[in-house]
XYZ file of C-alpha atoms in Angstrom:
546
model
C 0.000 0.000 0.000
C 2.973 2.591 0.729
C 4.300 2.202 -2.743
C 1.483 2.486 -4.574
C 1.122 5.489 -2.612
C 4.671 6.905 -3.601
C 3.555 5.975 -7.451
C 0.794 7.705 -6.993
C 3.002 10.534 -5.664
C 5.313 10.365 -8.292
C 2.464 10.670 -10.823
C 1.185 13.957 -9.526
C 4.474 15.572 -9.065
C 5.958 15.111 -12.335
C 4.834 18.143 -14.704
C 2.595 16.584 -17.725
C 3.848 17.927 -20.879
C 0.718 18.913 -23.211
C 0.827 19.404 -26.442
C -0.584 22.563 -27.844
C 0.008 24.359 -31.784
C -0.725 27.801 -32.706
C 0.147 30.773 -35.334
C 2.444 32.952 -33.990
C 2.956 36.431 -35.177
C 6.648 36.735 -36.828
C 7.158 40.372 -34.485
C 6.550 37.929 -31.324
C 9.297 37.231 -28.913
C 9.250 33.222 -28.554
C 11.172 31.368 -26.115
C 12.110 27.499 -26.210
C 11.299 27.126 -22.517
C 8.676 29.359 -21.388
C 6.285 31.236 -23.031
C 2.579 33.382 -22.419
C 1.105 33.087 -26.289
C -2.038 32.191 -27.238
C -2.129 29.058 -29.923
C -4.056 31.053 -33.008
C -5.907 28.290 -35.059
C -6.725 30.762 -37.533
C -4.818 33.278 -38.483
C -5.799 36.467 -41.116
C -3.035 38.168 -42.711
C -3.247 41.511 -44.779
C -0.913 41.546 -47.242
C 0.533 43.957 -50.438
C 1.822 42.322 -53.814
C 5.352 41.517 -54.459
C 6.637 40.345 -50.871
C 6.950 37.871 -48.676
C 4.358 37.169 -46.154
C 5.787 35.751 -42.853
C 4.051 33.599 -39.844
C 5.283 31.475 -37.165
C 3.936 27.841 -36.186
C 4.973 27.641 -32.218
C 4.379 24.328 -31.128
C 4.736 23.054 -27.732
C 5.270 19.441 -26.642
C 7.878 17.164 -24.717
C 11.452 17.370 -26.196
C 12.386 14.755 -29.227
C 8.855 14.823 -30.250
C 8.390 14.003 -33.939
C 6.400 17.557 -35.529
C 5.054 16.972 -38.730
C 3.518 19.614 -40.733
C 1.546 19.705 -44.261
C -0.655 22.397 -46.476
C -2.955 22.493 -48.764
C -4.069 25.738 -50.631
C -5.253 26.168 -54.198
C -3.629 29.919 -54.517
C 0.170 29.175 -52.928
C 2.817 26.019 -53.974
C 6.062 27.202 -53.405
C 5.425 27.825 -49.306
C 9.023 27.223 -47.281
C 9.317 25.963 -44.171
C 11.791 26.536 -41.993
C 12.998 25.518 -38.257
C 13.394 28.366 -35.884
C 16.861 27.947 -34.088
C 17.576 29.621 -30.712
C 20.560 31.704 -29.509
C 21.280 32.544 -26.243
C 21.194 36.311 -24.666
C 24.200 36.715 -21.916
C 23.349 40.285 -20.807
C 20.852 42.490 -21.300
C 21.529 45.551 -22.936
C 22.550 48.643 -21.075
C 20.065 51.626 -20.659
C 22.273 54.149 -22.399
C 24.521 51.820 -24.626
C 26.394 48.250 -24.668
C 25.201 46.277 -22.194
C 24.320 46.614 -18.072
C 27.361 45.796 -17.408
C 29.238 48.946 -18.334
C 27.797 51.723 -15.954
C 25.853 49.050 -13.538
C 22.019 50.348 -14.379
C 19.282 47.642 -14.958
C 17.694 48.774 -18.847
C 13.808 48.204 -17.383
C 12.907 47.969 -21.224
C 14.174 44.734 -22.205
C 12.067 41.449 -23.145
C 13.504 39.510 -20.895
C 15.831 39.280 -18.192
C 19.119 37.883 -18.864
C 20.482 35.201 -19.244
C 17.679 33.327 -21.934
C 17.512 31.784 -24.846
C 14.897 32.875 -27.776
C 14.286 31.886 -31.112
C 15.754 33.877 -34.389
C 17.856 31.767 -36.728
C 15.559 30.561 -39.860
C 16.775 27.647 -41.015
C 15.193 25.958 -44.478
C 14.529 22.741 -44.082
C 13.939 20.087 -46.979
C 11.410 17.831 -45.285
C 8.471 18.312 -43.956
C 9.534 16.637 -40.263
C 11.564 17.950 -37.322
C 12.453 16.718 -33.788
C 11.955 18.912 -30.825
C 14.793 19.774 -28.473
C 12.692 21.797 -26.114
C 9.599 22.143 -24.742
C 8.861 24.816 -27.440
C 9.792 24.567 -31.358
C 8.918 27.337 -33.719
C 8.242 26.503 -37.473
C 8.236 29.761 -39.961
C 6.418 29.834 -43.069
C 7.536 32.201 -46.147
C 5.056 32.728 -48.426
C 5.746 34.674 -51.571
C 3.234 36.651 -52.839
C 3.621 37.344 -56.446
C 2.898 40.542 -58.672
C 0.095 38.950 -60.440
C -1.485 37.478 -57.728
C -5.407 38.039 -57.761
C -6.596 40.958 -55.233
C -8.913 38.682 -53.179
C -8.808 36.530 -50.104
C -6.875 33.341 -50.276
C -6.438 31.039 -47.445
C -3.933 28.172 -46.517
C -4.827 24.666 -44.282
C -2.092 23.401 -42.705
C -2.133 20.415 -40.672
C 0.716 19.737 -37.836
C 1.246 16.520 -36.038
C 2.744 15.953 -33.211
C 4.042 12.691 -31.985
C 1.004 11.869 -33.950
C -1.834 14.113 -33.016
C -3.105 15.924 -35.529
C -3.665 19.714 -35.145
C -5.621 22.090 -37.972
C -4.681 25.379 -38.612
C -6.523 27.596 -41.462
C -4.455 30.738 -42.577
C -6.260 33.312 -44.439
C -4.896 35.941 -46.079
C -6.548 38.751 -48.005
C -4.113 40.431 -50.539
C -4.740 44.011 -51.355
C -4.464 45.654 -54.797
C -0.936 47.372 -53.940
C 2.467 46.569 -55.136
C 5.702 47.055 -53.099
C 8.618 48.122 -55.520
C 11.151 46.106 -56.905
C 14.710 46.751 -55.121
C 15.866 48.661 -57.716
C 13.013 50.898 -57.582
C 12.829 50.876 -53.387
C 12.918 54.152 -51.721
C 13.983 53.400 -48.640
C 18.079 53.126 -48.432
C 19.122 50.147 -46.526
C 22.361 48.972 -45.422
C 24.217 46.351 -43.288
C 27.856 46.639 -43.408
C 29.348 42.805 -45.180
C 32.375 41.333 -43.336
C 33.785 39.196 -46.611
C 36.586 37.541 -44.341
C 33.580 36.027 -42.128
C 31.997 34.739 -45.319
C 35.204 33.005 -46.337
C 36.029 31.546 -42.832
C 32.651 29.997 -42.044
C 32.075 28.520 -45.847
C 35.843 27.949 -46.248
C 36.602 29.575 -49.284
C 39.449 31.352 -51.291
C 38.937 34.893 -52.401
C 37.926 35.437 -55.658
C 37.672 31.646 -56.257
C 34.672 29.570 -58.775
C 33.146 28.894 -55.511
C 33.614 32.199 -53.630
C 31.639 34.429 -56.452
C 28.891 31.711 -56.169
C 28.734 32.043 -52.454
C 29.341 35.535 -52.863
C 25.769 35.759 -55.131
C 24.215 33.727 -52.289
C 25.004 36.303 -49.882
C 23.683 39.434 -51.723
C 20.518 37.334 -52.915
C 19.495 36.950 -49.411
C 20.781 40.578 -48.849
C 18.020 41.783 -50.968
C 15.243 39.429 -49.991
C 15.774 41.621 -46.888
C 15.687 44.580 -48.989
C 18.556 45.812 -48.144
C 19.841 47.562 -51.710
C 23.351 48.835 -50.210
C 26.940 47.220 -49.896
C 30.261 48.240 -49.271
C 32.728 47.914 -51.731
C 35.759 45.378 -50.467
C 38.660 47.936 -49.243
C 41.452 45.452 -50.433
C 39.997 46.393 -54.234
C 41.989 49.905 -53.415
C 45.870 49.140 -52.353
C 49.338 49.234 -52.404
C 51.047 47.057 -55.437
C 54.976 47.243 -55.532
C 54.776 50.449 -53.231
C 52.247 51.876 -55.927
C 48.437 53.130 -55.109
C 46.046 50.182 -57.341
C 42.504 49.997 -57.964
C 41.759 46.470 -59.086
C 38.819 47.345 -61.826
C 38.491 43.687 -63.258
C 37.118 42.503 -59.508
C 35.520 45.734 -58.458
C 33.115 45.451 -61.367
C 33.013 42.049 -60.965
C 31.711 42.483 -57.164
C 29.452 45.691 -58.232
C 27.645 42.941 -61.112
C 26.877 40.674 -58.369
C 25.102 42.889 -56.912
C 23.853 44.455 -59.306
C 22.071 41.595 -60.198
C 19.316 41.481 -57.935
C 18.647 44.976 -57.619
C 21.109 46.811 -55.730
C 21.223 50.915 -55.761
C 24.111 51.981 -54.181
C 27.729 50.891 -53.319
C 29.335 52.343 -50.168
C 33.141 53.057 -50.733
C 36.158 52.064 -48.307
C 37.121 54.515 -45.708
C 40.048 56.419 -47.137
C 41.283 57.563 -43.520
C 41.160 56.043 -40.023
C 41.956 56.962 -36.373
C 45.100 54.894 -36.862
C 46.261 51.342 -35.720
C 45.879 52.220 -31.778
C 42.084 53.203 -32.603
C 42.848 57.017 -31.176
C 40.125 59.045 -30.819
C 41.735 61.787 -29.187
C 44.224 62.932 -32.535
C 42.807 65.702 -34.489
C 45.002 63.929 -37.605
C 43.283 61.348 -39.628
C 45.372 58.671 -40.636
C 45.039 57.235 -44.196
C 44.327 53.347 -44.515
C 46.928 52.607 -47.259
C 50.161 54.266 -46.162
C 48.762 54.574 -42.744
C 50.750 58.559 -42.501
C 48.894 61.514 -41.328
C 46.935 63.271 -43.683
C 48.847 66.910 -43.264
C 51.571 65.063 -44.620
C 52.374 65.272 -48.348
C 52.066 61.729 -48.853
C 49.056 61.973 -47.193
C 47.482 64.386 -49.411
C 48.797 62.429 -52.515
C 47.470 59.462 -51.333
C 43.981 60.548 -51.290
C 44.567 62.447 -54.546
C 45.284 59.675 -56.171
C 42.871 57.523 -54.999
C 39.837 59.905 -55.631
C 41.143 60.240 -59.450
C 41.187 56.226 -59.951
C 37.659 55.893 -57.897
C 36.488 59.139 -60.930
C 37.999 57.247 -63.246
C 35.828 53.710 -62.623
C 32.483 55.289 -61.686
C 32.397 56.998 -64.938
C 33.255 54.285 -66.961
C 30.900 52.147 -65.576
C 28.086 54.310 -64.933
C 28.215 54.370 -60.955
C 28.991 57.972 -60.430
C 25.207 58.326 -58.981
C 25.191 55.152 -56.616
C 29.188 55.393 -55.492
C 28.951 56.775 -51.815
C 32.199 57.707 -50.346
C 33.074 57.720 -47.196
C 36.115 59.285 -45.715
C 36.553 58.286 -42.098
C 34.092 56.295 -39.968
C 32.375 58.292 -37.035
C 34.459 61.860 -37.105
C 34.390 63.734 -34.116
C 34.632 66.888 -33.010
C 38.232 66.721 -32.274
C 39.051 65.201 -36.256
C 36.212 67.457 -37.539
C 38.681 70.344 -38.861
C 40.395 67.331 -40.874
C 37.725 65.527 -41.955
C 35.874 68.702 -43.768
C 39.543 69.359 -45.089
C 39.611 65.739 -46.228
C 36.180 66.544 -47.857
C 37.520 69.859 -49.668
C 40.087 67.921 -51.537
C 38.102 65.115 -52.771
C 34.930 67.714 -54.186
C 38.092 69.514 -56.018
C 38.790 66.877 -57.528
C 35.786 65.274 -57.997
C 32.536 67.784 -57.547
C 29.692 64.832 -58.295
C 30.451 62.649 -55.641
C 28.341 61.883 -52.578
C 29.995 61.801 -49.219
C 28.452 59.804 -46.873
C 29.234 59.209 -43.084
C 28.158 58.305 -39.657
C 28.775 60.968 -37.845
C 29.414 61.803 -34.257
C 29.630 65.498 -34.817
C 27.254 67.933 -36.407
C 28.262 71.770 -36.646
C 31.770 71.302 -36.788
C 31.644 69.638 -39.612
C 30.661 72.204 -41.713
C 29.873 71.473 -45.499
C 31.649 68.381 -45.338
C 29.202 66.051 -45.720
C 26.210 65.141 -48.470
C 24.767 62.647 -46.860
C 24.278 62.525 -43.092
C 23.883 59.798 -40.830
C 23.571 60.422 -36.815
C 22.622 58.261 -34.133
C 19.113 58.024 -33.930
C 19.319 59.978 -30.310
C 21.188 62.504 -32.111
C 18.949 63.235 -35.035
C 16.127 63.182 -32.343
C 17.628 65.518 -29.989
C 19.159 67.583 -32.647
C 16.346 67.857 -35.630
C 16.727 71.217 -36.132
C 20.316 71.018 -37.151
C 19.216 68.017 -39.774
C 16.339 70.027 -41.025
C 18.660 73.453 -41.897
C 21.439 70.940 -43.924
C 18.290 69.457 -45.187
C 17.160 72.941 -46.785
C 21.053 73.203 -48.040
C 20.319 70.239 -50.413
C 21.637 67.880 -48.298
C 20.134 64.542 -46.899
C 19.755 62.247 -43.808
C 19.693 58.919 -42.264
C 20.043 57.404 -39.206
C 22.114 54.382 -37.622
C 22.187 52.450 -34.660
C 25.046 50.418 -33.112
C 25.963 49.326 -29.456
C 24.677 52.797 -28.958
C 21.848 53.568 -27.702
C 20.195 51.367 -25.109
C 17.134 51.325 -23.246
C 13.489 52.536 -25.209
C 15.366 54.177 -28.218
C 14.519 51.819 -31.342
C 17.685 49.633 -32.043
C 17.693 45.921 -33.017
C 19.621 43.617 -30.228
C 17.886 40.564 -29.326
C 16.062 41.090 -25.751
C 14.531 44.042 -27.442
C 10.951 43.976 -29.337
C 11.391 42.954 -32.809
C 8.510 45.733 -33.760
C 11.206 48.229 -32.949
C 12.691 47.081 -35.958
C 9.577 47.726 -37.812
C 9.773 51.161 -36.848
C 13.007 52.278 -38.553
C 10.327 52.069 -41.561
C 8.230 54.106 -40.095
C 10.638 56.788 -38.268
C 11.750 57.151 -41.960
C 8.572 58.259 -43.615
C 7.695 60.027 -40.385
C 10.961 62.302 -40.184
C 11.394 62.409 -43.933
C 15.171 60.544 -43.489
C 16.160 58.171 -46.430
C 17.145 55.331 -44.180
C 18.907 52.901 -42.062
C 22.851 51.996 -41.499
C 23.761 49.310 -39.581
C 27.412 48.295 -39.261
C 27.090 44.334 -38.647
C 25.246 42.302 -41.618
C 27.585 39.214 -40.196
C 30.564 41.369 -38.354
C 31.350 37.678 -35.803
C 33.748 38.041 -33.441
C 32.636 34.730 -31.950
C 30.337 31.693 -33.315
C 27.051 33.830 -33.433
C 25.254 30.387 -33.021
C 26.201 30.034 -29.525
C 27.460 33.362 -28.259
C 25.683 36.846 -29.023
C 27.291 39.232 -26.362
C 31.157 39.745 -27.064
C 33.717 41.718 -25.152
C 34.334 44.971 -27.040
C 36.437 44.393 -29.793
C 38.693 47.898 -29.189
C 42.487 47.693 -27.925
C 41.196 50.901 -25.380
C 38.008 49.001 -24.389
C 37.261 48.686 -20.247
C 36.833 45.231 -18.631
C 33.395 45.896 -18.560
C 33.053 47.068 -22.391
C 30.769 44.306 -24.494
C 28.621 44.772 -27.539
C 25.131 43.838 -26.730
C 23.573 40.879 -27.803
C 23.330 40.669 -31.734
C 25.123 44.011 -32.137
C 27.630 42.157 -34.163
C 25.239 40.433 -36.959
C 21.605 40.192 -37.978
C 22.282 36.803 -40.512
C 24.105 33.907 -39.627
C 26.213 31.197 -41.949
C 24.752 28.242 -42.902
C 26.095 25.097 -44.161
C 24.899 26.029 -47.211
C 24.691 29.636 -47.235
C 23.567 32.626 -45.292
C 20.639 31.941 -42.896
C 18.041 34.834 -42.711
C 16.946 35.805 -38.935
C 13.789 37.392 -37.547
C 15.291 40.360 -36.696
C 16.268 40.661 -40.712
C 12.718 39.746 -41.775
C 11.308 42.622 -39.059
C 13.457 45.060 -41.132
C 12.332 43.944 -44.242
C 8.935 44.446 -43.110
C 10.050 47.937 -42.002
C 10.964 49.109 -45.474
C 8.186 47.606 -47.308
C 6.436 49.666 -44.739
C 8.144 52.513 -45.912
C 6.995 52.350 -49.284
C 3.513 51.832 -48.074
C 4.068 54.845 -46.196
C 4.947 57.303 -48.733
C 2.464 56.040 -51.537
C -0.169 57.289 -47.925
C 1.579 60.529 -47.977
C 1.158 61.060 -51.874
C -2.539 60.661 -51.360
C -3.553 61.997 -47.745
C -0.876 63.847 -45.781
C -3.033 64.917 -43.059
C -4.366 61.312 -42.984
C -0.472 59.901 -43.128
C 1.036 61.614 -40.267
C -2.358 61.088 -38.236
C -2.310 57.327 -38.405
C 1.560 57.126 -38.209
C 1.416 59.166 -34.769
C -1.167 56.651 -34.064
C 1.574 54.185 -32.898
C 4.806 55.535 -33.968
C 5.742 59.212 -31.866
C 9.112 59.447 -32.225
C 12.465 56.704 -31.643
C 11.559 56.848 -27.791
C 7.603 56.107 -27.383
C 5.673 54.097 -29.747
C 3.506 51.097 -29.540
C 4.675 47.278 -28.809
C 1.205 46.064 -29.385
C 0.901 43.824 -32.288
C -2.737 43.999 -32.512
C -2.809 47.622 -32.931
C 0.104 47.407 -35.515
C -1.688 44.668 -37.646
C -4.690 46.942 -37.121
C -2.937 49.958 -38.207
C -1.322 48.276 -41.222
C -4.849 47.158 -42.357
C -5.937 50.819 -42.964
C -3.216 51.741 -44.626
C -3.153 48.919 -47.539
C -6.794 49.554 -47.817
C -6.483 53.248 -48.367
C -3.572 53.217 -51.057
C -5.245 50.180 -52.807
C -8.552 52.288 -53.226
């Protein structure tokens, strides 16, 4: 009688594992452990023409549980699937910048506290089974929905299994009469600065190799499914060859064609001048990348002489001179500002059509140094009058984000909402700014598939110094190829958004900036609600298809 009464025991206190499946919304922060969703059985989706439509299947059942999933729909055939993978989140990030670590203060704004895990690696799969390794798993869909598409509703049944119970789902989806622009066509700049050397040591390949230029198209393919329609231009294409300044043409164009290829607008030149080898942000003296002298010097000057007349030279003969964005030096200061606009003098001498183009840390000091500017969001928030007046000079703006800043300002690290993402869309049709730089596409300093906070990569950097989780990359290498995330497909949403945005603004301004303020103030307060969003969205994709 006492052990059946410890069975008995034993029964009750061990935690029974249901099994439960749902649509989850692709902006929703999903965890492989715990979770608070509700398990949608149907699901309706508004949706424009030419684009991807998006949803999650989160499933949740014992780990090693065989998940089986099927479809049947008479409008889509060429649906992927894909398993979710999770990475983990070491520290949250810091309510000014980096992470909590680095001035002590707990960011109240985050997700989650830290440490976690959550789900963001998309990972195509080729059958239509996977196997559990947590108590949650988290199938995306991708749906492409075609230019010629009819304007109605469609719908999707899908039916997932698990461990051999069958679960029904019905997707509907009613596509409006709207079409989001081809890449080379978008409005909306986007770019993610492309660490090449990371591509070749996680596919193993040799520069300029059969196999590297096929990888190579891989890479900007999935680039542009994420609408991103901007990459820098490899800085080894401009060097030193038997003590001589070179510009390799033959594999510049080569690269530019790639890209080309599916739509890209703009190429972002190498930095011509740096703070030096010891990163030194307290000399006024830029230091040029190739002969690595000061630029006062006379081989300075000649240095970026020269190189301005060979970078003239190709963008003419190829056509580029209106997409070719140079930038000088990354991030000048106040204290490098004198050198930087003298930098800037030298190369419009030579060479009045180009664009300059630079992140900037600076602002009045900087003079006319600059075409296009690109401030911290914080800074073109706290400082919008300054933007506006070199906005009325002909000039134009976008913003970036880095480790910097923390807390509610919109960024894209992973304990933050992914609708902040969203929002850089929206913050650009709002403000009037062009777009969005970002300087890690796939910038690894460790494997991103296990660690996503890294010490601060700077010689000068404190113990306490780390880039916050995700800072570093927003795609991740496959065996295969480049992996897509959910923080990329947020910002894709974000610029189709965009173009929804301003085809609104052509039609109703009053009516544009009164639903945008609806959940979208400014970079600080907007809404997290993903009801109101989808609700929002609705409106606007019925009033430009009218």
């Amino acid at each position: 009688m006492k052990n059946i009464f410890k069975i008995i025991l034993f029964f009750f206190s061990v935690p029974l594992i249901a099994q439960d499946v749902g649509f989850s919304n692709i902006l929703d922060a999903v965890y492989p452990d715990e979770n608070s969703l509700k398990f949608h059985k149907t699901y309706i989706a508004n949706t424009p023409k030419n684009t991807t439509y998006n949803i999650n299947i989160v499933i949740y059942s014992k780990s090693k549980s065989k998940i089986k999933f099927n479809y049947v729909s008479n409008s889509f055939n060429e649906i992927v699937f894909s398993e979710v993978l999770d990475v983990p989140v070491e520290q949250n990030t810091g309510l000014d910048s980096r992470t909590e670590r680095f001035k002590g203060n707990i960011n109240p704004y985050v997700i989650r506290r830290a440490p976690f895990k959550i789900f963001e690696i998309i990972k195509p799969i080729n059958s239509n089974i996977i196997e559990s390794s947590s108590n949650f798993s988290l199938v995306n869909i991708k749906i492409p929905i075609d230019k010629k598409i009819k304007t109605d509703k469609h719908k999707i049944d899908f039916t997932v299994s698990v461990d051999g119970k069958k679960f029904n789902l019905k997707l509907k989806i009613n596509v409006h009469d709207v079409m989001i622009p081809d890449l080379d066509e978008s409005n909306f700049f986007y770019t993610n600065w492309f660490n090449l050397s990371k591509m070749e040591e996680y596919h193993n390949l040799k520069r300029w190799s059969s196999k590297w230029y096929i990888m190579l198209d891989k890479y900007a393919k999935m680039m542009a499914s994420g609408r991103q329609n901007c990459v820098k231009i490899p800085g080894e294409l401009i060097n030193l060859k038997d003590g001589e300044i070179f510009l390799d043409e033959e594999k510049m164009i080569s690269f530019v064609n790639v890209f080309l290829k599916y739509g890209f607008k703009y190429f972002e030149s190498p930095h011509l001048l740096g703070r030096g080898k010891n990163d030194d942000w307290g000399n006024p003296e830029l230091i040029t990348k190739l002969r690595n002298v000061g630029y006062y010097t006379d081989e300075g000057k000649n240095e970026i002489e020269i190189v301005t007349k060979k970078i003239k030279k190709f963008t003419e003969k190829y056509n580029l001179t209106k997409q070719w964005l140079q930038h000088i030096a990354d991030e000048p200061t106040s204290v490098n500002a004198k050198c930087y606009s003298d930098v800037s003098m030298q190369i419009k001498t030579i060479y009045p059509e180009i664009k300059i183009m630079e992140a900037t840390n600076t602002r009045e000091s900087l003079g006319n140094a600059i075409d296009i500017w690109c401030p911290i969001i914080n800074d073109f928030q706290e400082n919008e009058d300054f933007f506006r007046s070199r906005e009325k000079l002909g000039e134009k703006v976008l913003v970036y984000t880095c480790l910097v800043p923390g807390g509610k300002w919109l960024n894209r690290t992973l304990d933050m909402e992914k609708i902040r993402q969203v929002y850089f869309g929206w913050g650009g049709s709002k403000y009037n700014t062009m777009g969005y730089l970002h300087w890690g596409l796939n910038q690894y300093k460790a494997d991103p598939f296990t660690q996503s906070v890294i010490k601060h990569p700077s010689p000068i950097a404190g113990p306490n110094n780390f880039l916050p989780a995700g800072d570093t990359h927003v795609i991740y290498p496959g065996e295969e190829g480049p992996l897509s995330s959910l923080r990329f497909e947020a910002h894709r949403i974000g610029c189709e958004d965009y173009e929804l945005l301003e085809m609104l603004k052509k039609i109703d301004f009053d009516f544009h900036k009164k639903i945008i303020d609806k959940i979208f103030i400014n970079y600080t307060t907007y809404s997290t609600s993903l009801k109101k969003y989808k609700r929002i969205k609705k409106r606007i994709l019925k009033t430009v298809s009218l």
